[in-house]
Backbone as ProteinMPNN parsed JSONL, in Angstrom:
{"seq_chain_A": "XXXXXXXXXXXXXXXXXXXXXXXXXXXXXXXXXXXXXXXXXXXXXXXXXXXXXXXXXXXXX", "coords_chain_A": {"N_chain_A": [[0.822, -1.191, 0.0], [2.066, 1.217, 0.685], [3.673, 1.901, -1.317], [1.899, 2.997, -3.468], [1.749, 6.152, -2.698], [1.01, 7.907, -3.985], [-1.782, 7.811, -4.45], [-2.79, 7.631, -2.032], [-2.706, 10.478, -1.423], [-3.784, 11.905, -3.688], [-6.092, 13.983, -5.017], [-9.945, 13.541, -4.791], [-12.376, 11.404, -5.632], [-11.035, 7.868, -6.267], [-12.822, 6.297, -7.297], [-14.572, 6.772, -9.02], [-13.642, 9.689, -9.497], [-14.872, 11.937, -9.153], [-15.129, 15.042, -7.214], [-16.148, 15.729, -5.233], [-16.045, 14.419, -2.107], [-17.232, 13.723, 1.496], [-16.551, 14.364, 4.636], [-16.182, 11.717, 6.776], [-17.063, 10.116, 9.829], [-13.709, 9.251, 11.886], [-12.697, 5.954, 12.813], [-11.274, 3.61, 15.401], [-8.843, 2.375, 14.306], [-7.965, 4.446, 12.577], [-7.606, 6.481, 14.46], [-5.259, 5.522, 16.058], [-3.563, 5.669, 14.095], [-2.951, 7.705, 13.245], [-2.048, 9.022, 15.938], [0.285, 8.032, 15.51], [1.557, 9.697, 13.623], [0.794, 9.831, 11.545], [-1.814, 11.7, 9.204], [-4.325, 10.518, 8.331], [-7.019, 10.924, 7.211], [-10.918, 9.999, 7.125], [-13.332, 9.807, 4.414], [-16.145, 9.556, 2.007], [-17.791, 9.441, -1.022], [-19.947, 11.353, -1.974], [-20.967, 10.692, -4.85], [-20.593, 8.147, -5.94], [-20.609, 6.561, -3.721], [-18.503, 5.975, -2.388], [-16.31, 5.06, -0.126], [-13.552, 5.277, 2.023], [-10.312, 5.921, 3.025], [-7.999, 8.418, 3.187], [-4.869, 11.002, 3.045], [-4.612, 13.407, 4.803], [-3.418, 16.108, 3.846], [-2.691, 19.039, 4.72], [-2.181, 18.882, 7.482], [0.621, 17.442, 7.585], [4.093, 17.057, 8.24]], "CA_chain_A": [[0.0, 0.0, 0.0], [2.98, 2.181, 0.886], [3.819, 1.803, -2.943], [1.031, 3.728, -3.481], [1.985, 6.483, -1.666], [0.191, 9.605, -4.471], [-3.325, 7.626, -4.359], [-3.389, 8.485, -0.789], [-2.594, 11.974, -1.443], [-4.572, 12.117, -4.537], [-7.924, 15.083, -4.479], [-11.239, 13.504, -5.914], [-12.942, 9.758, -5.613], [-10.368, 7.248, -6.764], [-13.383, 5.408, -8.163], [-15.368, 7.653, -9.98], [-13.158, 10.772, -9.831], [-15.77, 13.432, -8.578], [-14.126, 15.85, -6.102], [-17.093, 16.233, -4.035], [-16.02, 13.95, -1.058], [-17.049, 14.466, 2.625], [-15.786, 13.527, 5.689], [-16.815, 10.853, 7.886], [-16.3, 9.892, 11.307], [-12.86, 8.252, 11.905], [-12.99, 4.251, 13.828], [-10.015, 3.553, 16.339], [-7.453, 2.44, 13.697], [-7.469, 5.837, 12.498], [-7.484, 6.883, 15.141], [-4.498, 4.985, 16.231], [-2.762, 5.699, 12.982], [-2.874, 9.531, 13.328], [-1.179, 9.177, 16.798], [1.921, 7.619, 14.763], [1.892, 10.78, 13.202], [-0.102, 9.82, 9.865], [-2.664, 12.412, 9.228], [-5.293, 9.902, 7.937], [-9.02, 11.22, 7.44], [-11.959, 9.177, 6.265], [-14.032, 10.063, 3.41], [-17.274, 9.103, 1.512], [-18.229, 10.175, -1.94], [-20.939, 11.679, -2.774], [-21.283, 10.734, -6.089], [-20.842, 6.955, -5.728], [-20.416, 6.135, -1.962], [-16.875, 5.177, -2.027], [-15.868, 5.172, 1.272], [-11.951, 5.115, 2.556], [-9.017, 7.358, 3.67], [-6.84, 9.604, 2.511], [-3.885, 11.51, 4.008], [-4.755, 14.971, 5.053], [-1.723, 16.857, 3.278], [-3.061, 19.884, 5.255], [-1.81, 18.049, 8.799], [2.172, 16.997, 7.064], [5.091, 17.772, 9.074]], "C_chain_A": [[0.865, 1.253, 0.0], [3.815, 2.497, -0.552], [3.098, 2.951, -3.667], [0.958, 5.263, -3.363], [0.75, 7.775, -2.91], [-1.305, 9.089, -5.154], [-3.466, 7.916, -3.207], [-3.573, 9.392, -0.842], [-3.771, 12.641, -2.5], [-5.862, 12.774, -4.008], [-9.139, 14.129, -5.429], [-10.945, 11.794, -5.219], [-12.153, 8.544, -6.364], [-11.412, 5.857, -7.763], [-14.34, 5.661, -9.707], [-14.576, 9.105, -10.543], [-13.938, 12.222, -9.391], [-15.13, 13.474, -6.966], [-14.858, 16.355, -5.037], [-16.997, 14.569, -2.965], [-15.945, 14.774, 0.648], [-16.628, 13.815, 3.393], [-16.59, 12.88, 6.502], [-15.824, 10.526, 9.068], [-14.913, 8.871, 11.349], [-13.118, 6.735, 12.736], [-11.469, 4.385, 14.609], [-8.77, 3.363, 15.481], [-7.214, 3.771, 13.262], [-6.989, 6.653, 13.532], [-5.71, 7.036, 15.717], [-2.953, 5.641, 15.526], [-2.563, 7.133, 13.388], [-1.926, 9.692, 14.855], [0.52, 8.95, 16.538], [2.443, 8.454, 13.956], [1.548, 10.827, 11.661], [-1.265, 10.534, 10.165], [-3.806, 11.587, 8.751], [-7.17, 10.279, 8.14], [-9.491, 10.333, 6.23], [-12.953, 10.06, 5.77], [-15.179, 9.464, 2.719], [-17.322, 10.086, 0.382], [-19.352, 10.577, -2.363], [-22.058, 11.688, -4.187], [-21.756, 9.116, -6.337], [-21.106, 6.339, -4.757], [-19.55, 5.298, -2.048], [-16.696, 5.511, -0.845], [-14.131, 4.951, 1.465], [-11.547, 6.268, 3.244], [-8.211, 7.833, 3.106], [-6.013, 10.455, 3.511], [-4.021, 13.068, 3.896], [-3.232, 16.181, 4.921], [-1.744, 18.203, 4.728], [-2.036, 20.063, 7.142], [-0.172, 17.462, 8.539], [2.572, 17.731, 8.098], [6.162, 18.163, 7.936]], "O_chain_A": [[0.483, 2.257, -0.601], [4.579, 3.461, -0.611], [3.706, 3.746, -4.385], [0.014, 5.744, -3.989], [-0.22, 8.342, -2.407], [-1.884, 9.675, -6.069], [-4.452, 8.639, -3.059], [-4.663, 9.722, -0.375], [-4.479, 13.612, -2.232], [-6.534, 12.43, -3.036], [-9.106, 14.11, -6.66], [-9.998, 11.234, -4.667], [-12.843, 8.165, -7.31], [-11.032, 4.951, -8.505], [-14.605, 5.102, -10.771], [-14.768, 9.58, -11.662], [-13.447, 13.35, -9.375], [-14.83, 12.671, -6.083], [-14.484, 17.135, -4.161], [-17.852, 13.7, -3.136], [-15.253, 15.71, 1.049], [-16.256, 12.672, 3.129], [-17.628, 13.377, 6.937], [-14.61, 10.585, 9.261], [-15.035, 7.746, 10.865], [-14.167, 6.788, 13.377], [-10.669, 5.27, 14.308], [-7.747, 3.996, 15.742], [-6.145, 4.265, 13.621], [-6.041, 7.429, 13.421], [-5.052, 8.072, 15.808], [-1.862, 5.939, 16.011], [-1.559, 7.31, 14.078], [-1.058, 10.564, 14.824], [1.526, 9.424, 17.065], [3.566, 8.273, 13.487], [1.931, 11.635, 10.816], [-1.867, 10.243, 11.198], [-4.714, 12.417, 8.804], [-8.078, 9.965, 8.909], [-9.026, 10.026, 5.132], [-13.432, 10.957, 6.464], [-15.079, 8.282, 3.048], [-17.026, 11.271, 0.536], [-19.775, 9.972, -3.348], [-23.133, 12.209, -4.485], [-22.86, 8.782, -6.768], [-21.936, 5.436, -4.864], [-19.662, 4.088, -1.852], [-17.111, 6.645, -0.606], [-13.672, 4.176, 0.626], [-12.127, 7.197, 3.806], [-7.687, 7.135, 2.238], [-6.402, 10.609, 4.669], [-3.566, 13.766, 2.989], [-2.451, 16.743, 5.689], [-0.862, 18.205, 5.586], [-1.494, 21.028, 7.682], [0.27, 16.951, 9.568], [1.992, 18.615, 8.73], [7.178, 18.79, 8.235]]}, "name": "protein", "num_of_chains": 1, "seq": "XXXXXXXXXXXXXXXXXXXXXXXXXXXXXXXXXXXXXXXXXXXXXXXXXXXXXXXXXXXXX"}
């Protein structure tokens, strides 16, 4: 997954491509994860209802 690394970063729905995603509540691994110093927010699309995470550039060190 760490291969990956500029689909995390990537703006817009990696399934459909529409840039209208909102945020949903994080679960404990995120939670978790973000204490390790990964900015990780969860997302939902609007367009399709993709659901996942993405790395909140915003939050980088």
């Amino acid at each position: 997954m760490l291969r990956y690394r500029g689909w995390w970063r990537s703006q817009g729905c990696p399934s459909c491509g529409a840039h209208e995603l909102r945020r949903t509540r994080r679960n404990r691994l995120d939670r978790w994860i973000d204490r390790l110093g990964i900015p990780r927010r969860r997302y939902i699309c609007s367009e399709c209802g993709w659901q996942g995470a993405r790395i909140d550039e915003t939050h980088l060190f």
